[in-house]
Coordinates of C-alpha atoms in Angstrom, one line a residue:
Chain A
M1 CA -15.9 70.0 47.5
T2 CA -14.6 66.6 48.5
R3 CA -17.3 66.2 51.0
A4 CA -20.0 67.0 48.4
L5 CA -18.5 64.4 46.1
N6 CA -18.5 61.8 49.0
T7 CA -22.2 62.5 49.7
L8 CA -22.9 62.1 46.1
R9 CA -21.0 58.7 46.1
Q10 CA -23.0 57.6 49.1
R11 CA -26.2 58.5 47.4
F12 CA -25.3 56.8 44.1
P13 CA -23.0 53.9 45.0
L14 CA -20.6 53.3 42.2
T15 CA -19.2 50.0 43.2
W16 CA -21.2 48.2 40.6
L17 CA -19.2 50.0 37.9
G18 CA -16.3 47.6 38.8
L19 CA -18.4 44.8 37.4
M20 CA -19.2 46.5 34.1
P21 CA -16.3 45.2 32.0
F22 CA -17.2 41.6 32.9
V23 CA -21.0 42.2 32.5
I24 CA -20.5 43.9 29.1
F25 CA -18.2 41.2 27.9
V26 CA -20.5 38.3 28.9
M27 CA -23.5 40.2 27.5
M28 CA -21.9 40.7 24.1
F29 CA -20.3 37.3 23.6
L30 CA -22.5 35.0 25.5
V31 CA -25.9 36.3 26.4
L32 CA -26.8 38.4 23.3
P33 CA -25.7 35.8 20.8
T34 CA -27.7 33.2 22.6
M35 CA -30.7 35.5 22.9
H36 CA -30.4 36.3 19.2
I37 CA -30.8 32.6 18.4
V38 CA -33.6 32.0 20.9
I39 CA -35.6 35.0 19.6
G40 CA -34.9 34.1 16.0
A41 CA -36.4 30.7 16.7
F42 CA -39.8 32.4 17.2
Q43 CA -39.6 34.8 14.2
T44 CA -40.3 34.6 10.6
R45 CA -37.8 35.8 8.0
D46 CA -39.2 39.3 8.0
G47 CA -39.2 39.5 11.8
S48 CA -42.8 38.9 12.9
F49 CA -43.6 36.5 15.7
T50 CA -44.4 32.8 14.8
L51 CA -44.4 29.3 16.3
Q52 CA -44.1 27.8 12.8
N53 CA -40.3 27.2 13.2
I54 CA -40.9 25.1 16.4
I55 CA -43.7 23.2 14.6
D56 CA -41.4 22.7 11.6
L57 CA -38.9 20.9 13.8
N58 CA -41.2 18.0 13.4
T59 CA -40.3 17.7 9.6
G60 CA -37.8 15.9 7.6
T61 CA -34.8 14.4 9.3
I62 CA -34.9 16.7 12.3
P63 CA -37.0 14.5 14.7
S64 CA -34.9 11.4 13.9
S65 CA -31.7 13.4 14.5
Y66 CA -32.9 14.6 17.9
W67 CA -34.0 11.0 18.7
I68 CA -30.6 9.5 17.8
S69 CA -28.8 12.3 19.8
I70 CA -30.9 11.7 22.8
K71 CA -30.4 7.9 22.6
I72 CA -26.6 8.2 22.3
S73 CA -26.6 10.7 25.2
V74 CA -28.7 8.4 27.4
A75 CA -26.7 5.3 26.5
S76 CA -23.3 6.9 27.1
A77 CA -24.5 8.6 30.2
A78 CA -26.0 5.4 31.6
L79 CA -23.0 3.2 30.8
G80 CA -20.7 6.0 31.9
S81 CA -22.5 6.3 35.3
L82 CA -22.5 2.6 35.8
I83 CA -18.9 1.9 35.0
G84 CA -17.6 5.1 36.7
F85 CA -19.6 4.3 39.8
A86 CA -18.2 0.7 40.0
M87 CA -14.7 2.0 39.6
A88 CA -15.1 4.8 42.2
A89 CA -16.8 2.4 44.6
A90 CA -13.9 -0.1 44.2
V91 CA -11.4 2.6 45.1
V92 CA -13.3 4.4 47.8
F93 CA -14.4 1.2 49.7
G94 CA -11.0 -0.4 49.6
A95 CA -11.7 -3.4 47.3
V96 CA -8.4 -2.4 45.7
P97 CA -5.3 -0.9 47.4
R98 CA -5.8 2.7 48.6
W99 CA -2.8 4.2 46.8
I100 CA -4.6 3.7 43.4
K101 CA -7.1 6.4 44.3
S102 CA -5.0 9.5 43.9
P103 CA -3.5 8.6 40.5
L104 CA -7.0 7.5 39.3
L105 CA -8.6 10.8 40.2
T106 CA -5.7 12.7 38.6
F107 CA -6.1 10.7 35.5
S108 CA -9.9 11.2 35.5
G109 CA -9.4 14.9 35.7
V110 CA -7.3 14.8 32.5
A111 CA -9.4 12.3 30.6
S112 CA -12.7 14.0 31.4
N113 CA -11.5 17.0 29.5
F114 CA -10.4 15.0 26.6
A115 CA -13.0 15.1 23.9
G116 CA -12.7 16.3 20.3
V117 CA -11.0 15.3 17.1
P118 CA -8.0 13.3 18.6
L119 CA -10.3 11.2 20.7
A120 CA -12.1 10.1 17.5
F121 CA -8.8 9.1 15.9
A122 CA -7.8 7.1 19.0
F123 CA -11.0 5.0 18.7
L124 CA -10.6 4.7 14.9
A125 CA -7.1 3.4 15.4
T126 CA -8.3 0.9 17.9
F127 CA -11.7 -0.3 16.7
G128 CA -11.7 0.9 13.0
P129 CA -11.5 -1.5 10.1
V130 CA -7.7 -2.0 10.5
G131 CA -7.5 -0.9 14.1
L132 CA -5.4 -2.6 16.8
V133 CA -8.2 -4.5 18.5
T134 CA -10.0 -5.3 15.3
V135 CA -6.9 -6.9 13.8
L136 CA -6.0 -8.7 17.1
L137 CA -9.4 -10.2 17.3
R138 CA -9.4 -11.3 13.7
Q139 CA -6.0 -12.8 13.6
N140 CA -5.9 -14.5 17.0
F141 CA -9.5 -15.5 17.6
G142 CA -11.1 -15.3 14.1
I143 CA -13.6 -12.8 15.3
V144 CA -14.6 -10.1 12.9
L145 CA -16.1 -7.2 14.8
Q146 CA -18.5 -6.1 12.2
R147 CA -19.7 -9.5 11.0
D148 CA -19.7 -11.5 14.3
L149 CA -20.5 -8.8 16.9
G150 CA -22.3 -6.3 14.7
F151 CA -20.0 -3.6 15.9
N152 CA -19.1 -0.7 13.6
I153 CA -17.2 2.3 15.0
L154 CA -19.1 4.6 12.6
S155 CA -22.5 3.9 14.2
F156 CA -24.7 4.5 17.2
W157 CA -22.7 2.1 19.4
G158 CA -19.4 3.3 18.0
L159 CA -20.1 6.8 19.0
T160 CA -21.5 5.7 22.4
V161 CA -18.3 3.7 23.1
T162 CA -16.2 6.6 22.1
Y163 CA -18.1 9.1 24.3
L164 CA -17.6 6.7 27.3
F165 CA -13.9 7.7 27.2
F166 CA -14.8 11.1 28.7
Q167 CA -18.0 10.1 30.4
I168 CA -16.5 7.4 32.8
P169 CA -13.8 9.8 34.2
L170 CA -16.3 12.6 34.7
M171 CA -18.5 10.2 36.7
I172 CA -15.6 9.1 38.8
L173 CA -14.6 12.7 39.5
I174 CA -18.1 13.7 40.7
I175 CA -19.3 10.5 42.4
A176 CA -16.1 9.8 44.4
P177 CA -16.6 12.6 46.9
A178 CA -20.3 11.5 47.3
L179 CA -19.2 8.0 48.1
E180 CA -16.7 9.3 50.6
G181 CA -19.5 11.1 52.3
L182 CA -21.1 7.8 53.2
R183 CA -20.3 7.6 56.9
R184 CA -18.7 4.5 58.3
E185 CA -21.2 4.8 61.2
W186 CA -24.1 4.1 58.9
R187 CA -22.7 0.9 57.7
E188 CA -21.8 -0.2 61.2
A189 CA -25.3 0.7 62.5
A190 CA -26.8 -1.3 59.7
E191 CA -24.5 -4.3 60.5
I192 CA -25.4 -4.1 64.2
L193 CA -29.0 -4.2 63.3
G194 CA -28.3 -7.4 61.3
A195 CA -28.3 -6.1 57.7
S196 CA -26.4 -7.9 55.0
A197 CA -24.2 -6.0 52.6
L198 CA -26.9 -6.2 50.0
Q199 CA -29.5 -4.8 52.4
F200 CA -27.2 -2.0 53.4
W201 CA -26.8 -1.0 49.8
R202 CA -30.5 -1.3 48.9
M203 CA -31.9 0.3 52.0
V204 CA -29.3 2.9 53.1
A205 CA -26.5 3.7 50.7
L206 CA -28.4 3.8 47.4
P207 CA -31.3 5.9 48.7
I208 CA -28.8 8.4 50.0
L209 CA -26.8 8.4 46.9
F210 CA -29.8 8.4 44.6
P211 CA -29.9 12.2 44.0
S212 CA -26.2 12.3 43.4
L213 CA -26.4 9.5 40.9
L214 CA -29.4 10.9 39.0
G215 CA -27.9 14.4 39.0
T216 CA -24.6 13.1 37.6
F217 CA -26.4 11.2 35.0
A218 CA -28.1 14.4 33.9
L219 CA -24.8 16.2 33.7
L220 CA -23.3 13.4 31.6
F221 CA -26.3 13.5 29.4
A222 CA -25.8 17.2 28.7
N223 CA -22.1 16.6 28.2
A224 CA -22.7 14.1 25.5
F225 CA -25.5 16.0 23.9
G226 CA -23.4 19.1 23.2
A227 CA -20.4 17.2 21.9
V228 CA -19.7 18.1 18.2
A229 CA -16.1 17.6 17.3
T230 CA -15.8 13.9 18.2
A231 CA -18.9 13.0 16.2
I232 CA -17.9 14.9 13.1
A233 CA -14.3 13.6 13.1
L234 CA -15.5 10.0 13.7
T235 CA -18.5 9.7 11.4
G236 CA -18.2 12.6 9.1
S237 CA -21.9 13.3 8.3
S238 CA -23.0 9.6 8.1
L239 CA -24.7 9.7 11.5
N240 CA -27.4 12.2 11.6
I241 CA -27.2 13.6 15.2
V242 CA -28.4 17.1 16.1
P243 CA -25.0 18.9 16.5
I244 CA -23.8 17.5 13.1
Q245 CA -27.0 18.6 11.4
L246 CA -26.8 22.1 13.0
F247 CA -23.2 22.3 11.9
A248 CA -24.2 21.6 8.3
Q249 CA -27.0 24.1 8.6
I250 CA -24.6 26.9 9.8
R251 CA -22.1 26.0 7.1
G252 CA -24.5 26.0 4.2
D253 CA -28.1 26.6 5.2
V254 CA -29.1 23.0 4.2
L255 CA -32.5 23.3 5.7
G256 CA -33.3 26.2 3.4
N257 CA -34.6 28.3 6.2
P258 CA -32.2 30.1 8.7
N259 CA -34.9 30.4 11.3
L260 CA -35.5 26.7 11.3
G261 CA -31.7 26.5 12.2
Y262 CA -32.4 28.8 15.1
A263 CA -35.2 26.6 16.2
M264 CA -32.8 23.6 16.1
A265 CA -30.2 25.4 18.2
F266 CA -33.0 26.5 20.6
G267 CA -34.0 22.8 21.0
M268 CA -30.4 22.0 22.0
I269 CA -30.4 24.7 24.6
V270 CA -33.7 23.6 26.0
I271 CA -32.5 20.0 26.4
T272 CA -29.1 20.8 27.9
A273 CA -30.7 23.4 30.2
I274 CA -33.3 20.9 31.5
A275 CA -30.5 18.4 32.2
N276 CA -28.4 21.0 34.0
V277 CA -31.3 22.3 36.1
L278 CA -32.0 18.7 37.1
Y279 CA -28.3 18.3 38.0
I280 CA -28.2 21.4 40.2
W281 CA -31.5 20.7 41.9
L282 CA -30.5 17.1 42.7
R283 CA -27.1 18.2 43.8
V284 CA -28.7 20.5 46.4
R285 CA -30.9 17.6 47.6
A286 CA -27.9 15.3 47.8
E287 CA -25.9 17.8 49.9
R288 CA -28.4 17.5 52.7
W289 CA -27.0 14.2 53.6
L290 CA -23.5 14.3 52.3
K291 CA -21.7 17.0 54.1
Chain B
M1 CA -14.6 -6.8 52.7
S2 CA -15.7 -10.1 51.3
V3 CA -13.9 -12.0 48.6
W4 CA -16.6 -11.3 46.1
A5 CA -16.5 -7.6 46.7
R6 CA -12.8 -7.6 46.1
I7 CA -13.1 -9.5 42.9
A8 CA -15.9 -7.2 41.7
G9 CA -13.7 -4.2 42.6
W10 CA -10.7 -5.4 40.8
A11 CA -12.8 -6.3 37.8
A12 CA -14.3 -2.8 37.6
L13 CA -10.9 -1.2 38.0
I14 CA -9.2 -3.4 35.4
F15 CA -12.1 -3.0 32.9
G16 CA -11.9 0.8 33.3
L17 CA -8.2 1.0 32.9
L18 CA -8.3 -1.2 29.8
Y19 CA -11.0 1.2 28.5
F20 CA -8.6 4.1 29.0
F21 CA -5.4 2.6 27.8
V22 CA -6.3 0.3 25.0
P23 CA -7.5 3.2 22.7
L24 CA -4.4 5.2 23.6
G25 CA -2.2 2.2 22.8
G26 CA -4.1 1.6 19.6
L27 CA -3.6 5.2 18.6
F28 CA 0.1 5.1 19.3
E29 CA 0.6 1.8 17.5
F30 CA -1.3 3.0 14.5
S31 CA 0.7 6.2 14.2
L32 CA 3.9 4.1 13.9
R33 CA 2.7 2.0 11.0
A34 CA 3.5 4.5 8.2
R35 CA 6.3 2.4 6.8
R36 CA 5.2 -1.0 5.6
G37 CA 6.2 -3.9 7.9
V38 CA 8.1 -2.1 10.5
Y39 CA 7.3 0.5 13.2
S40 CA 8.7 3.9 12.4
F41 CA 8.3 7.6 13.2
D42 CA 7.8 8.4 9.5
A43 CA 4.3 9.8 10.0
Y44 CA 5.6 12.2 12.7
A45 CA 8.4 13.4 10.6
R46 CA 6.0 14.1 7.7
V47 CA 3.6 15.9 10.0
L48 CA 6.2 18.0 11.6
A49 CA 7.6 19.0 8.3
D50 CA 4.2 20.0 6.9
P51 CA 4.1 23.8 6.6
Q52 CA 0.3 23.6 7.1
F53 CA 0.8 21.9 10.5
Q54 CA 3.3 24.5 11.5
A55 CA 1.0 27.3 10.4
T56 CA -2.1 26.0 12.1
F57 CA -0.4 24.9 15.2
S58 CA 1.4 28.2 15.8
Y59 CA -1.9 30.0 15.0
S60 CA -3.6 28.0 17.8
V61 CA -0.7 28.6 20.2
V62 CA -1.0 32.4 19.6
M63 CA -4.7 32.3 20.0
A64 CA -4.4 30.4 23.2
L65 CA -2.0 33.0 24.6
V66 CA -4.2 35.8 23.5
T67 CA -7.2 34.1 25.1
I68 CA -5.3 33.6 28.4
V69 CA -4.4 37.3 28.5
I70 CA -8.0 38.4 27.8
G71 CA -9.2 35.8 30.4
I72 CA -6.9 37.1 33.1
L73 CA -7.8 40.8 32.3
I74 CA -11.5 40.0 32.6
V75 CA -11.6 37.4 35.4
V76 CA -9.1 38.6 37.9
P77 CA -10.4 42.1 38.4
T78 CA -14.0 40.8 38.4
A79 CA -13.4 38.0 41.0
F80 CA -11.4 40.5 43.1
W81 CA -14.1 43.2 43.0
V82 CA -16.8 40.7 43.8
R83 CA -14.9 39.4 46.9
L84 CA -14.0 42.9 48.1
K85 CA -17.0 45.0 47.4
M86 CA -20.0 43.1 46.3
P87 CA -20.2 39.7 48.0
W88 CA -23.9 39.7 47.4
A89 CA -23.3 39.6 43.6
R90 CA -21.3 36.4 43.8
P91 CA -24.0 33.9 43.0
Y92 CA -25.1 35.9 40.0
V93 CA -21.5 36.2 38.6
E94 CA -20.9 32.6 39.3
F95 CA -24.1 31.7 37.5
L96 CA -23.1 33.7 34.4
T97 CA -19.6 32.0 34.4
L98 CA -21.2 28.6 34.4
M99 CA -23.5 29.3 31.5
P100 CA -21.0 28.2 28.8
L101 CA -21.3 24.7 30.3
V102 CA -25.1 24.8 29.6
I103 CA -25.1 26.5 26.2
P104 CA -23.4 24.3 23.6
A105 CA -20.4 25.9 21.9
I106 CA -22.1 25.4 18.5
V107 CA -25.0 27.5 19.5
I108 CA -22.8 30.3 20.8
V109 CA -20.8 30.5 17.5
F110 CA -24.1 30.3 15.6
G111 CA -25.1 33.5 17.4
Y112 CA -21.8 35.2 16.7
I113 CA -22.1 34.5 13.0
R114 CA -25.6 36.0 12.9
L115 CA -25.0 38.9 15.3
Y116 CA -21.6 40.1 14.1
N117 CA -21.8 39.4 10.3
T118 CA -20.8 42.0 7.7
S119 CA -24.2 43.6 7.6
S120 CA -24.6 44.0 11.3
W121 CA -23.8 46.9 13.7
L122 CA -20.5 45.4 14.7
P123 CA -19.1 43.6 11.6
L124 CA -16.4 41.6 13.3
T125 CA -16.5 38.8 10.8
G126 CA -16.0 41.2 8.0
S127 CA -12.2 41.3 8.4
V128 CA -9.5 38.7 9.3
F129 CA -8.4 40.7 12.3
G130 CA -12.0 41.1 13.5
T131 CA -12.7 37.4 13.2
N132 CA -9.5 36.5 15.1
I133 CA -10.7 38.8 17.9
L134 CA -14.1 37.3 17.8
L135 CA -12.6 33.8 18.0
A136 CA -10.4 34.8 21.0
F137 CA -13.4 36.2 22.8
G138 CA -15.3 33.0 22.0
Y139 CA -12.5 30.9 23.5
T140 CA -12.5 33.2 26.5
I141 CA -16.1 32.4 27.0
L142 CA -15.5 28.7 26.7
A143 CA -12.7 28.8 29.2
L144 CA -14.7 31.2 31.6
P145 CA -16.1 28.5 33.9
Y146 CA -12.7 27.0 34.6
M147 CA -10.8 30.3 34.7
Y148 CA -13.3 31.9 37.1
R149 CA -13.4 29.0 39.5
A150 CA -9.7 28.7 39.6
V151 CA -9.1 32.4 40.3
D152 CA -12.0 32.5 42.8
T153 CA -10.6 29.5 44.7
G154 CA -7.1 31.2 44.7
L155 CA -8.6 34.5 46.1
R156 CA -10.2 32.5 48.9
T157 CA -6.8 31.6 50.3
I158 CA -5.7 35.2 50.8
D159 CA -7.1 38.0 52.8
V160 CA -8.2 40.3 50.0
A161 CA -9.6 43.1 52.2
T162 CA -6.5 43.5 54.5
L163 CA -4.1 43.4 51.6
T164 CA -6.1 46.0 49.7
E165 CA -6.4 48.3 52.7
A166 CA -2.7 48.0 53.4
A167 CA -1.9 48.8 49.8
Q168 CA -4.3 51.7 49.7
S169 CA -2.9 53.3 52.9
L170 CA 0.5 53.1 51.3
G171 CA -1.0 55.1 48.4
A172 CA -1.4 52.4 45.7
G173 CA -4.1 52.8 43.0
W174 CA -6.4 50.1 41.7
V175 CA -4.2 49.1 38.9
R176 CA -1.2 48.7 41.1
I177 CA -3.1 46.8 43.7
L178 CA -4.3 44.3 41.1
G179 CA -1.1 44.0 39.2
R180 CA 1.4 44.1 42.1
I181 CA -0.5 42.7 45.1
I182 CA -3.4 40.5 44.1
L183 CA -2.2 38.9 40.9
P184 CA 1.2 37.7 42.3
N185 CA -0.7 36.2 45.3
V186 CA -3.1 34.2 43.2
I187 CA -0.6 33.3 40.4
P188 CA -0.7 29.5 41.0
A189 CA -4.5 29.6 40.6
V190 CA -4.3 31.9 37.5
L191 CA -1.7 29.5 36.0
S192 CA -3.8 26.4 36.5
G193 CA -6.7 28.3 34.8
A194 CA -4.3 29.3 32.0
F195 CA -3.0 25.8 31.4
L196 CA -6.6 24.5 31.1
T197 CA -7.4 27.3 28.7
F198 CA -4.4 26.4 26.7
A199 CA -5.5 22.8 26.5
I200 CA -9.0 23.8 25.5
V201 CA -7.9 26.2 22.8
I202 CA -5.3 23.9 21.2
G203 CA -7.8 21.1 20.6
E204 CA -10.9 23.2 19.9
F205 CA -12.7 22.5 16.7
T206 CA -16.3 23.9 16.5
L207 CA -15.6 27.6 16.9
A208 CA -12.6 27.7 14.6
A209 CA -14.2 25.6 11.9
L210 CA -17.4 27.6 11.8
L211 CA -15.6 31.0 11.9
D212 CA -13.3 29.6 9.2
R213 CA -10.0 30.3 10.9
P214 CA -6.9 28.2 10.2
A215 CA -6.6 26.6 13.6
F216 CA -5.2 23.2 14.6
G217 CA -8.5 21.5 15.3
P218 CA -10.0 21.9 11.9
Y219 CA -6.7 21.1 10.3
L220 CA -6.6 17.8 12.2
Q221 CA -10.1 17.0 11.1
R222 CA -9.4 17.9 7.5
I223 CA -6.3 15.7 7.1
G224 CA -8.1 13.0 8.9
A225 CA -10.3 12.7 5.9
N226 CA -7.6 12.3 3.3
K227 CA -4.3 11.1 4.8
P228 CA -3.7 7.6 6.1
Y229 CA -1.3 7.8 9.1
E230 CA -0.6 11.5 9.7
P231 CA -3.8 12.3 11.6
F232 CA -3.0 9.6 14.1
A233 CA 0.5 10.9 14.7
L234 CA -1.0 14.4 15.1
S235 CA -3.5 13.0 17.6
V236 CA -0.7 11.6 19.7
I237 CA 0.9 15.0 19.7
A238 CA -2.4 16.6 20.7
F239 CA -2.8 14.1 23.5
A240 CA 0.7 14.7 24.7
I241 CA 0.2 18.5 24.8
T242 CA -3.2 18.3 26.6
W243 CA -1.8 15.9 29.1
G244 CA 1.3 17.9 29.5
C245 CA -0.8 21.0 30.3
L246 CA -3.0 19.2 32.8
S247 CA -0.1 17.6 34.6
L248 CA 1.4 21.1 34.9
I249 CA -1.8 22.1 36.7
Q250 CA -1.2 19.3 39.2
L251 CA 2.3 20.5 39.8
V252 CA 1.2 24.1 40.2
T253 CA -1.7 23.2 42.6
R254 CA 0.7 21.2 44.7
F255 CA 3.0 24.3 44.8
Q256 CA 0.1 26.5 45.8
K257 CA -0.8 24.2 48.7
S258 CA 2.7 24.4 50.1
A259 CA 3.1 28.2 49.6
P260 CA 1.3 29.5 52.7
A261 CA 3.4 27.2 54.9
K262 CA 6.6 28.8 53.7
A263 CA 5.4 32.3 54.2

């Protein structure tokens, strides 16, 4: 009897059953809901196949909201990469004392997770109409942010500057290990061959780091593109970015066509997916050098 | 290291640190301004006394704890099973756990609303309890990438196969192996996943707002629109909680590193 059961088990291995709870859970609460949205993007209201929803994305305020979202994501990802890279390089290459590195990385781990409503309030309290920095500049230097510098926290640049709060730390976290992978020997070899510091960076370090840099840029882009809470708390609905418009659509069907909402969500998935695939692909390339 | 490189390095570092600390300082300073002319903790007192704050905050805390329990029940057995029996499945499982980083939360909750509404085959949003469950499941999905990676890293430090065989030869069943052998061994990893989950759930806005549940995130956003100083005091509290959770992770990870040396 037992032997018969064992042969049966060998013939039909049941180990995969152990994965079933996880697979069912992920299917029900991640894959199916997403699939439902994606399929709905290609359906009419009565369920037949159509490309009309995708074509309709090109109407009304939708293209401009995608465009603003992409611009904010690109700007915050680019500035975040640049500043984060400079800070990570300063710490890794010893321009500043070594002991700063560990607290900075810890702090980055915390700050990179800090998006959402409180972050929006922090920036309002600082750069808003009566915020700390706004008032300081006005009283001590006679500079009015809005009038003299054209800066308004409830705008494209306001949102970009706010997003940088979690973009810079994320960049530091990801790029610091890559910078540490640059071997000392490479720099020494370059120096022996007579390269200046600038030449070393231009001809050795940056080409090696390039996949890492571009990959991290893609990740930061996706990170900013999906952020909803910060934007809503900061600007209400005054800035027409994709997540805010989708939020309004889910709340009250403002587009007048639920399947057009699906198409908008589908567009978001496509853009973040492209950015993430780019990140993974470049990461694999980067690891060839940086082991 | 040339002088210029040093100057550039310091400039980058100082600029970055200002970037981090000025907004935090601005937030804190603003939250103290509730009484005209002097700094006071009035806004904090008003916020803490607000029954809505107490209700939404405790709701979010309970949801966080429920999410952590669901997360542990789903992630620990799965990661264990994959390591023990199906190593070939690891890339696929890992891929699935990383998907929530690719699919924006707003899209996931959009799917929930359409898939589990009152006229669907599983009308979870039809009742308060059902919606709460759906929200907890959604939070579990959001926390999945962090939870899975934390537990999987924890499992890497122990010899899963030997421990399991030893327990089996002493007559332990799967539940006992998981609960009494594996879980205690990876508890630091599970804890760091749990703290991160807690931090995520407490501040979460999108899911709770769109499922219309009285959580802390939507409350914070709501009073932000119509109260002058309270939202800033609340944000300081939210910052403190998140940073508390994340420093606890640091503490726990340090503990985990020293644990094998003691054994």
